[in-house]
Amino acid sequence: MATASADSRADSTADSTAEQRQFDALLKADGRIEPRDWMPANYRKTLIRQMGQHAHSEIIGMQPEANWITRAPSLKRKAILMAKVQDEAGHGLYLYSATETLGITRDEMMDQLIAGTARYSSIFNYPTLSWADMGAIGWLVDGAAICNQVPLCRASYAPYARAMVRICKEESFHQRQGFEILLELMHGTDAQRKMAQDSVNRWYWPSLMMFGPPDGDSPNSAQSMAWNIKRFSNDELRERFVGMLVPQAEVLGITLPDPDLRWNEERGAWDIGEIDWAEFHEVLAGRGPCNAQRMQRRRDAHEDGRWVREAAAEYARKQAESAEVAA
Ligand SMILES: [Fe+2]
Ligand SMILES: [Fe+2]
């Protein structure tokens, strides 16, 4: 891997026009960019931001579900939930590694997360109040993640696309386990059915917000689409997601909490009610129900892990020292 400084020098060379043309031609042919290839500085910057944010979301996303590991209703459910939360840690690791190929270190990304200068997905700032939330998160949150991420398997930046292929396979397991939790609850007692419905009522709208603001309000989307990072607009993906949910909700016997949800014959798609974008912006601005708690837990975990990092660095130093003596 080239160093960050060498890469940024390459990005800004005066004679980059030929390289820019080559880059444009590669994108036009739907080719893939590898870490050692020349790329425009803004393309690199956009990817570092998007992939870093994605990695942070995976790591912070472990918190709402980890909250239920000790309270899962059976050994089987506990084992599944633990495996799922571990998968999310793995997704974070793939994505941090893939982002490092762009010339930023994992330490730098972690510092940005802890300082609050890097974002993570707003959805993880909502509380998990009942066991049914494990079902609703799997079905709706991982479901929305799949809709967002399947097209990213064809993203122009190859390390990102490769990471996504593996991540999507695991996400689809996550979605099914969530659906299955809800299905079981819906076949249970009245109280269980009520718990499942209540949970879907709370998670449905935030999951629709995961696709980002409406197309007219999403200034960076056009550039991301031109760079073949993003393949579909926010609204297209949101619509596709709702189209996937409607028949599944029918199987579950769950009502999607949108009185304006209607099949539009003309468009061949579902019309949905008004999304509360004021809520979205509040959570994004750090004023969601759990923002402060999630960040504090992340900072504490980082601080608690300090001795492990120091011990690992010291071990590596000693290994290098004895290798030097042996040589
Ligand atoms: Fe994930
Ligand atoms: Fe997941």
mmCIF file of C-alpha atoms and ligand atoms in Angstrom:
data_model
loop_
_atom_site.group_PDB
_atom_site.id
_atom_site.type_symbol
_atom_site.label_atom_id
_atom_site.label_comp_id
_atom_site.label_asym_id
_atom_site.label_seq_id
_atom_site.Cartn_x
_atom_site.Cartn_y
_atom_site.Cartn_z
ATOM 1 C CA MET A 1 0.000 0.000 0.000
ATOM 2 C CA ALA A 2 1.284 3.439 -0.862
ATOM 3 C CA THR A 3 1.642 5.896 1.989
ATOM 4 C CA ALA A 4 -0.968 8.557 2.598
ATOM 5 C CA SER A 5 1.363 11.407 1.814
ATOM 6 C CA ALA A 6 2.534 9.833 -1.436
ATOM 7 C CA ASP A 7 -1.096 9.317 -2.421
ATOM 8 C CA SER A 8 -2.159 12.857 -1.684
ATOM 9 C CA ARG A 9 0.843 14.125 -3.667
ATOM 10 C CA ALA A 10 -0.294 11.974 -6.566
ATOM 11 C CA ASP A 11 -3.834 13.328 -6.218
ATOM 12 C CA SER A 12 -2.718 16.893 -6.557
ATOM 13 C CA THR A 13 -0.042 16.651 -9.241
ATOM 14 C CA ALA A 14 -0.305 19.322 -11.882
ATOM 15 C CA ASP A 15 -0.176 16.763 -14.675
ATOM 16 C CA SER A 16 -3.086 14.777 -13.293
ATOM 17 C CA THR A 17 -5.247 15.544 -16.312
ATOM 18 C CA ALA A 18 -4.167 12.377 -18.093
ATOM 19 C CA GLU A 19 -4.759 10.459 -14.898
ATOM 20 C CA GLN A 20 -8.128 12.094 -14.448
ATOM 21 C CA ARG A 21 -9.059 11.068 -17.988
ATOM 22 C CA GLN A 22 -7.978 7.519 -17.291
ATOM 23 C CA PHE A 23 -9.982 7.516 -14.051
ATOM 24 C CA ASP A 24 -13.078 8.851 -15.843
ATOM 25 C CA ALA A 25 -12.730 6.256 -18.599
ATOM 26 C CA LEU A 26 -12.430 3.486 -16.036
ATOM 27 C CA LEU A 27 -15.625 4.626 -14.310
ATOM 28 C CA LYS A 28 -17.419 4.950 -17.629
ATOM 29 C CA ALA A 29 -16.542 1.337 -18.399
ATOM 30 C CA ASP A 30 -17.841 0.423 -14.902
ATOM 31 C CA GLY A 31 -14.317 -0.585 -13.872
ATOM 32 C CA ARG A 32 -12.970 -0.812 -10.333
ATOM 33 C CA ILE A 33 -10.443 1.435 -8.591
ATOM 34 C CA GLU A 34 -7.780 -0.319 -6.527
ATOM 35 C CA PRO A 35 -5.851 1.352 -3.665
ATOM 36 C CA ARG A 36 -2.697 1.876 -5.736
ATOM 37 C CA ASP A 37 -4.590 3.539 -8.609
ATOM 38 C CA TRP A 38 -4.695 7.296 -9.022
ATOM 39 C CA MET A 39 -7.944 8.844 -7.811
ATOM 40 C CA PRO A 40 -9.206 12.419 -7.395
ATOM 41 C CA ALA A 41 -8.628 13.830 -3.911
ATOM 42 C CA ASN A 42 -12.363 14.358 -3.382
ATOM 43 C CA TYR A 43 -13.194 10.793 -4.378
ATOM 44 C CA ARG A 44 -10.703 9.598 -1.741
ATOM 45 C CA LYS A 45 -12.080 12.022 0.846
ATOM 46 C CA THR A 46 -15.692 11.032 0.170
ATOM 47 C CA LEU A 47 -14.859 7.349 0.496
ATOM 48 C CA ILE A 48 -12.906 7.858 3.720
ATOM 49 C CA ARG A 49 -15.907 9.680 5.157
ATOM 50 C CA GLN A 50 -18.515 7.193 3.929
ATOM 51 C CA MET A 51 -16.582 4.005 4.702
ATOM 52 C CA GLY A 52 -15.378 5.346 8.070
ATOM 53 C CA GLN A 53 -18.941 6.279 8.972
ATOM 54 C CA HIS A 54 -20.083 2.839 7.887
ATOM 55 C CA ALA A 55 -17.410 1.167 10.060
ATOM 56 C CA HIS A 56 -18.382 3.309 13.060
ATOM 57 C CA SER A 57 -22.047 2.400 12.553
ATOM 58 C CA GLU A 58 -21.216 -1.302 12.746
ATOM 59 C CA ILE A 59 -19.321 -0.834 16.014
ATOM 60 C CA ILE A 60 -21.823 1.520 17.684
ATOM 61 C CA GLY A 61 -24.621 -0.715 16.351
ATOM 62 C CA MET A 62 -23.406 -3.475 18.668
ATOM 63 C CA GLN A 63 -24.569 -1.507 21.705
ATOM 64 C CA PRO A 64 -28.381 -1.555 21.394
ATOM 65 C CA GLU A 65 -28.402 -5.323 20.872
ATOM 66 C CA ALA A 66 -25.647 -6.200 23.332
ATOM 67 C CA ASN A 67 -28.052 -4.688 25.851
ATOM 68 C CA TRP A 68 -30.247 -7.813 25.436
ATOM 69 C CA ILE A 69 -27.679 -10.629 25.391
ATOM 70 C CA THR A 70 -28.050 -11.349 29.110
ATOM 71 C CA ARG A 71 -31.838 -11.174 28.864
ATOM 72 C CA ALA A 72 -32.433 -13.270 25.729
ATOM 73 C CA PRO A 73 -35.335 -15.647 26.478
ATOM 74 C CA SER A 74 -33.466 -18.927 25.777
ATOM 75 C CA LEU A 75 -29.982 -20.334 25.300
ATOM 76 C CA LYS A 76 -30.648 -20.652 21.574
ATOM 77 C CA ARG A 77 -31.702 -16.997 21.290
ATOM 78 C CA LYS A 78 -28.696 -15.921 23.342
ATOM 79 C CA ALA A 79 -26.297 -17.845 21.082
ATOM 80 C CA ILE A 80 -27.879 -16.365 17.932
ATOM 81 C CA LEU A 81 -27.811 -12.827 19.307
ATOM 82 C CA MET A 82 -24.194 -13.154 20.417
ATOM 83 C CA ALA A 83 -23.216 -14.420 16.979
ATOM 84 C CA LYS A 84 -25.050 -11.505 15.372
ATOM 85 C CA VAL A 85 -23.388 -8.892 17.571
ATOM 86 C CA GLN A 86 -20.002 -10.501 16.850
ATOM 87 C CA ASP A 87 -20.768 -10.321 13.123
ATOM 88 C CA GLU A 88 -21.267 -6.566 13.509
ATOM 89 C CA ALA A 89 -17.837 -6.279 15.147
ATOM 90 C CA GLY A 90 -16.422 -8.206 12.183
ATOM 91 C CA HIS A 91 -18.140 -5.832 9.738
ATOM 92 C CA GLY A 92 -16.519 -2.935 11.568
ATOM 93 C CA LEU A 93 -13.119 -4.601 11.231
ATOM 94 C CA TYR A 94 -13.462 -5.314 7.477
ATOM 95 C CA LEU A 95 -14.569 -1.746 6.907
ATOM 96 C CA TYR A 96 -11.830 -0.141 9.007
ATOM 97 C CA SER A 97 -9.286 -2.255 7.110
ATOM 98 C CA ALA A 98 -10.805 -1.343 3.748
ATOM 99 C CA THR A 99 -10.787 2.353 4.720
ATOM 100 C CA GLU A 100 -7.134 2.133 5.748
ATOM 101 C CA THR A 101 -6.266 1.341 2.121
ATOM 102 C CA LEU A 102 -7.196 4.973 1.377
ATOM 103 C CA GLY A 103 -4.414 6.306 3.599
ATOM 104 C CA ILE A 104 -6.018 6.884 6.993
ATOM 105 C CA THR A 105 -5.198 4.791 10.056
ATOM 106 C CA ARG A 106 -7.661 3.023 12.299
ATOM 107 C CA ASP A 107 -6.369 5.069 15.244
ATOM 108 C CA GLU A 108 -7.201 8.278 13.392
ATOM 109 C CA MET A 109 -10.701 7.030 12.599
ATOM 110 C CA MET A 110 -11.250 5.954 16.198
ATOM 111 C CA ASP A 111 -10.052 9.345 17.426
ATOM 112 C CA GLN A 112 -12.567 11.045 15.124
ATOM 113 C CA LEU A 113 -15.388 8.850 16.398
ATOM 114 C CA ILE A 114 -14.504 9.507 20.020
ATOM 115 C CA ALA A 115 -14.081 13.237 19.440
ATOM 116 C CA GLY A 116 -17.515 13.285 17.780
ATOM 117 C CA THR A 117 -16.198 14.619 14.459
ATOM 118 C CA ALA A 118 -17.117 11.436 12.563
ATOM 119 C CA ARG A 119 -20.715 10.295 12.344
ATOM 120 C CA TYR A 120 -22.414 6.938 12.623
ATOM 121 C CA SER A 121 -25.912 5.953 11.544
ATOM 122 C CA SER A 122 -28.622 7.779 13.536
ATOM 123 C CA ILE A 123 -30.657 4.599 13.933
ATOM 124 C CA PHE A 124 -28.324 3.404 16.690
ATOM 125 C CA ASN A 125 -29.339 6.312 18.915
ATOM 126 C CA TYR A 126 -32.724 4.733 19.677
ATOM 127 C CA PRO A 127 -33.250 2.615 22.810
ATOM 128 C CA THR A 128 -34.035 -1.127 22.832
ATOM 129 C CA LEU A 129 -36.951 -1.388 25.235
ATOM 130 C CA SER A 130 -38.191 -4.966 24.790
ATOM 131 C CA TRP A 131 -37.074 -8.361 23.504
ATOM 132 C CA ALA A 132 -39.215 -7.750 20.421
ATOM 133 C CA ASP A 133 -36.791 -4.947 19.542
ATOM 134 C CA MET A 134 -34.231 -7.644 18.664
ATOM 135 C CA GLY A 135 -36.755 -8.864 16.094
ATOM 136 C CA ALA A 136 -37.625 -5.401 14.799
ATOM 137 C CA ILE A 137 -33.962 -4.398 14.528
ATOM 138 C CA GLY A 138 -33.102 -7.527 12.557
ATOM 139 C CA TRP A 139 -36.125 -7.249 10.297
ATOM 140 C CA LEU A 140 -36.159 -3.482 9.769
ATOM 141 C CA VAL A 141 -32.677 -2.119 10.540
ATOM 142 C CA ASP A 142 -30.661 -4.966 9.039
ATOM 143 C CA GLY A 143 -33.285 -5.106 6.262
ATOM 144 C CA ALA A 144 -32.716 -1.451 5.418
ATOM 145 C CA ALA A 145 -28.970 -2.010 5.656
ATOM 146 C CA ILE A 146 -29.239 -4.792 3.055
ATOM 147 C CA CYS A 147 -31.183 -2.556 0.647
ATOM 148 C CA ASN A 148 -28.486 0.087 1.044
ATOM 149 C CA GLN A 149 -25.562 -2.293 0.866
ATOM 150 C CA VAL A 150 -26.394 -4.743 -1.915
ATOM 151 C CA PRO A 151 -25.796 -2.016 -4.551
ATOM 152 C CA LEU A 152 -22.531 -1.151 -2.732
ATOM 153 C CA CYS A 153 -21.216 -4.598 -3.750
ATOM 154 C CA ARG A 154 -20.805 -2.881 -7.148
ATOM 155 C CA ALA A 155 -19.222 0.296 -5.759
ATOM 156 C CA SER A 156 -16.353 1.555 -7.894
ATOM 157 C CA TYR A 157 -13.829 1.374 -5.055
ATOM 158 C CA ALA A 158 -12.873 -2.303 -5.109
ATOM 159 C CA PRO A 159 -11.913 -2.865 -1.432
ATOM 160 C CA TYR A 160 -15.279 -1.403 -0.354
ATOM 161 C CA ALA A 161 -17.189 -3.540 -2.856
ATOM 162 C CA ARG A 162 -15.346 -6.694 -1.776
ATOM 163 C CA ALA A 163 -16.019 -6.033 1.913
ATOM 164 C CA MET A 164 -19.703 -5.518 1.094
ATOM 165 C CA VAL A 165 -20.103 -8.903 -0.596
ATOM 166 C CA ARG A 166 -19.238 -10.713 2.612
ATOM 167 C CA ILE A 167 -21.082 -8.283 4.860
ATOM 168 C CA CYS A 168 -24.299 -8.607 2.845
ATOM 169 C CA LYS A 169 -24.308 -12.378 3.231
ATOM 170 C CA GLU A 170 -24.230 -11.953 6.989
ATOM 171 C CA GLU A 171 -26.780 -9.127 6.945
ATOM 172 C CA SER A 172 -29.273 -11.340 5.192
ATOM 173 C CA PHE A 173 -28.935 -13.873 8.022
ATOM 174 C CA HIS A 174 -29.477 -11.006 10.482
ATOM 175 C CA GLN A 175 -32.641 -9.964 8.745
ATOM 176 C CA ARG A 176 -34.055 -13.466 8.714
ATOM 177 C CA GLN A 177 -33.337 -14.042 12.389
ATOM 178 C CA GLY A 178 -35.144 -10.779 13.181
ATOM 179 C CA PHE A 179 -38.121 -11.800 11.059
ATOM 180 C CA GLU A 180 -38.186 -15.171 12.791
ATOM 181 C CA ILE A 181 -38.182 -13.588 16.272
ATOM 182 C CA LEU A 182 -41.193 -11.470 15.273
ATOM 183 C CA LEU A 183 -42.932 -14.440 13.646
ATOM 184 C CA GLU A 184 -42.610 -16.469 16.820
ATOM 185 C CA LEU A 185 -43.918 -13.597 18.945
ATOM 186 C CA MET A 186 -46.840 -13.098 16.554
ATOM 187 C CA HIS A 187 -47.732 -16.775 17.037
ATOM 188 C CA GLY A 188 -47.572 -16.356 20.809
ATOM 189 C CA THR A 189 -49.821 -14.757 23.417
ATOM 190 C CA ASP A 190 -51.711 -11.490 23.069
ATOM 191 C CA ALA A 191 -49.048 -9.785 25.164
ATOM 192 C CA GLN A 192 -46.313 -11.089 22.836
ATOM 193 C CA ARG A 193 -48.188 -9.919 19.742
ATOM 194 C CA LYS A 194 -48.672 -6.516 21.318
ATOM 195 C CA MET A 195 -44.967 -6.341 22.185
ATOM 196 C CA ALA A 196 -44.009 -7.175 18.567
ATOM 197 C CA GLN A 197 -46.410 -4.583 17.131
ATOM 198 C CA ASP A 198 -45.240 -1.922 19.579
ATOM 199 C CA SER A 199 -41.665 -2.583 18.616
ATOM 200 C CA VAL A 200 -42.380 -2.302 14.881
ATOM 201 C CA ASN A 201 -44.309 0.916 15.585
ATOM 202 C CA ARG A 202 -41.160 2.408 17.139
ATOM 203 C CA TRP A 203 -38.583 1.145 14.618
ATOM 204 C CA TYR A 204 -40.456 1.480 11.317
ATOM 205 C CA TRP A 205 -40.040 5.221 10.727
ATOM 206 C CA PRO A 206 -36.432 5.457 11.954
ATOM 207 C CA SER A 207 -35.592 2.544 9.609
ATOM 208 C CA LEU A 208 -37.033 4.518 6.661
ATOM 209 C CA MET A 209 -34.830 7.451 7.701
ATOM 210 C CA MET A 210 -31.760 5.212 7.314
ATOM 211 C CA PHE A 211 -31.825 5.883 3.564
ATOM 212 C CA GLY A 212 -31.077 9.534 4.195
ATOM 213 C CA PRO A 213 -32.938 12.720 3.267
ATOM 214 C CA PRO A 214 -35.252 12.926 0.239
ATOM 215 C CA ASP A 215 -33.477 13.164 -3.125
ATOM 216 C CA GLY A 216 -34.135 16.896 -3.459
ATOM 217 C CA ASP A 217 -32.422 17.419 -0.127
ATOM 218 C CA SER A 218 -29.363 15.232 -0.622
ATOM 219 C CA PRO A 219 -26.701 17.441 -2.227
ATOM 220 C CA ASN A 220 -23.861 14.869 -2.285
ATOM 221 C CA SER A 221 -25.862 12.082 -3.905
ATOM 222 C CA ALA A 222 -25.343 13.217 -7.509
ATOM 223 C CA GLN A 223 -21.546 13.232 -7.164
ATOM 224 C CA SER A 224 -21.565 9.832 -5.442
ATOM 225 C CA MET A 225 -23.678 8.461 -8.268
ATOM 226 C CA ALA A 226 -21.368 9.970 -10.883
ATOM 227 C CA TRP A 227 -18.471 8.213 -9.157
ATOM 228 C CA ASN A 228 -20.353 4.872 -9.175
ATOM 229 C CA ILE A 229 -20.211 4.711 -5.401
ATOM 230 C CA LYS A 230 -23.947 5.140 -5.061
ATOM 231 C CA ARG A 231 -26.067 3.307 -7.634
ATOM 232 C CA PHE A 232 -29.607 4.311 -6.611
ATOM 233 C CA SER A 233 -31.040 7.447 -5.031
ATOM 234 C CA ASN A 234 -32.180 7.595 -1.393
ATOM 235 C CA ASP A 235 -35.849 7.654 -2.377
ATOM 236 C CA GLU A 236 -35.457 4.768 -4.838
ATOM 237 C CA LEU A 237 -33.863 2.618 -2.155
ATOM 238 C CA ARG A 238 -36.471 3.613 0.434
ATOM 239 C CA GLU A 239 -39.231 2.676 -1.988
ATOM 240 C CA ARG A 240 -37.602 -0.638 -2.729
ATOM 241 C CA PHE A 241 -37.365 -1.326 1.013
ATOM 242 C CA VAL A 242 -41.057 -0.581 1.633
ATOM 243 C CA GLY A 243 -41.936 -2.826 -1.318
ATOM 244 C CA MET A 244 -40.008 -5.625 0.356
ATOM 245 C CA LEU A 245 -41.615 -5.032 3.782
ATOM 246 C CA VAL A 246 -45.282 -4.957 2.785
ATOM 247 C CA PRO A 247 -45.686 -8.660 1.879
ATOM 248 C CA GLN A 248 -43.468 -9.710 4.802
ATOM 249 C CA ALA A 249 -45.611 -7.674 7.223
ATOM 250 C CA GLU A 250 -48.619 -9.537 5.857
ATOM 251 C CA VAL A 251 -47.007 -12.896 6.600
ATOM 252 C CA LEU A 252 -46.162 -11.678 10.099
ATOM 253 C CA GLY A 253 -49.638 -10.274 10.672
ATOM 254 C CA ILE A 254 -48.038 -6.991 11.691
ATOM 255 C CA THR A 255 -49.359 -3.563 10.704
ATOM 256 C CA LEU A 256 -46.867 -1.074 9.283
ATOM 257 C CA PRO A 257 -47.640 2.123 11.239
ATOM 258 C CA ASP A 258 -48.376 4.319 8.223
ATOM 259 C CA PRO A 259 -52.071 5.119 7.553
ATOM 260 C CA ASP A 260 -51.073 6.714 4.231
ATOM 261 C CA LEU A 261 -49.344 3.615 2.868
ATOM 262 C CA ARG A 262 -51.062 2.916 -0.449
ATOM 263 C CA TRP A 263 -50.248 1.004 -3.629
ATOM 264 C CA ASN A 264 -49.843 3.446 -6.494
ATOM 265 C CA GLU A 265 -50.948 1.652 -9.639
ATOM 266 C CA GLU A 266 -49.522 4.311 -11.917
ATOM 267 C CA ARG A 267 -46.035 4.285 -10.408
ATOM 268 C CA GLY A 268 -46.087 0.569 -9.656
ATOM 269 C CA ALA A 269 -44.823 1.364 -6.158
ATOM 270 C CA TRP A 270 -46.038 2.112 -2.643
ATOM 271 C CA ASP A 271 -46.811 5.699 -1.673
ATOM 272 C CA ILE A 272 -45.808 6.404 1.900
ATOM 273 C CA GLY A 273 -46.802 8.999 4.466
ATOM 274 C CA GLU A 274 -44.763 12.007 5.492
ATOM 275 C CA ILE A 275 -41.460 11.180 7.228
ATOM 276 C CA ASP A 276 -40.697 13.307 10.294
ATOM 277 C CA TRP A 277 -37.463 14.852 9.044
ATOM 278 C CA ALA A 278 -37.325 17.176 12.045
ATOM 279 C CA GLU A 279 -36.795 14.091 14.224
ATOM 280 C CA PHE A 280 -34.098 12.831 11.847
ATOM 281 C CA HIS A 281 -32.213 16.133 12.056
ATOM 282 C CA GLU A 282 -32.528 16.250 15.847
ATOM 283 C CA VAL A 283 -30.966 12.784 16.196
ATOM 284 C CA LEU A 284 -28.316 13.667 13.605
ATOM 285 C CA ALA A 285 -27.457 16.786 15.606
ATOM 286 C CA GLY A 286 -26.750 14.616 18.648
ATOM 287 C CA ARG A 287 -30.069 15.155 20.405
ATOM 288 C CA GLY A 288 -31.581 11.685 19.908
ATOM 289 C CA PRO A 289 -32.722 9.567 22.849
ATOM 290 C CA CYS A 290 -29.410 7.693 23.309
ATOM 291 C CA ASN A 291 -26.679 9.730 21.545
ATOM 292 C CA ALA A 292 -24.901 10.741 24.747
ATOM 293 C CA GLN A 293 -25.062 7.236 26.214
ATOM 294 C CA ARG A 294 -23.753 5.548 23.046
ATOM 295 C CA MET A 295 -20.802 7.933 22.826
ATOM 296 C CA GLN A 296 -19.994 7.620 26.525
ATOM 297 C CA ARG A 297 -20.008 3.796 26.288
ATOM 298 C CA ARG A 298 -17.721 3.970 23.250
ATOM 299 C CA ARG A 299 -15.313 6.300 25.071
ATOM 300 C CA ASP A 300 -15.347 4.098 28.183
ATOM 301 C CA ALA A 301 -14.706 0.971 26.100
ATOM 302 C CA HIS A 302 -11.796 2.710 24.392
ATOM 303 C CA GLU A 303 -10.345 3.798 27.735
ATOM 304 C CA ASP A 304 -10.899 0.346 29.301
ATOM 305 C CA GLY A 305 -9.059 -1.225 26.371
ATOM 306 C CA ARG A 306 -6.032 1.012 26.715
ATOM 307 C CA TRP A 307 -4.000 -1.568 28.673
ATOM 308 C CA VAL A 308 -4.643 -4.173 25.937
ATOM 309 C CA ARG A 309 -3.352 -1.826 23.230
ATOM 310 C CA GLU A 310 -0.334 -0.905 25.333
ATOM 311 C CA ALA A 311 0.438 -4.551 26.135
ATOM 312 C CA ALA A 312 0.139 -5.502 22.444
ATOM 313 C CA ALA A 313 2.439 -2.656 21.401
ATOM 314 C CA GLU A 314 4.978 -3.615 24.063
ATOM 315 C CA TYR A 315 4.832 -7.274 23.018
ATOM 316 C CA ALA A 316 5.396 -6.289 19.390
ATOM 317 C CA ARG A 317 8.317 -4.086 20.418
ATOM 318 C CA LYS A 318 9.954 -6.928 22.388
ATOM 319 C CA GLN A 319 9.410 -9.399 19.547
ATOM 320 C CA ALA A 320 11.066 -6.990 17.114
ATOM 321 C CA GLU A 321 13.926 -6.455 19.572
ATOM 322 C CA SER A 322 14.629 -10.153 20.024
ATOM 323 C CA ALA A 323 14.356 -10.706 16.261
ATOM 324 C CA GLU A 324 17.013 -8.014 15.853
ATOM 325 C CA VAL A 325 19.283 -9.645 18.443
ATOM 326 C CA ALA A 326 18.870 -13.035 16.745
ATOM 327 C CA ALA A 327 19.803 -11.487 13.386
HETATM 328 FE FE FE B 1 -23.457 -5.165 9.941
HETATM 329 FE FE FE B 2 -26.395 -6.678 10.744
#
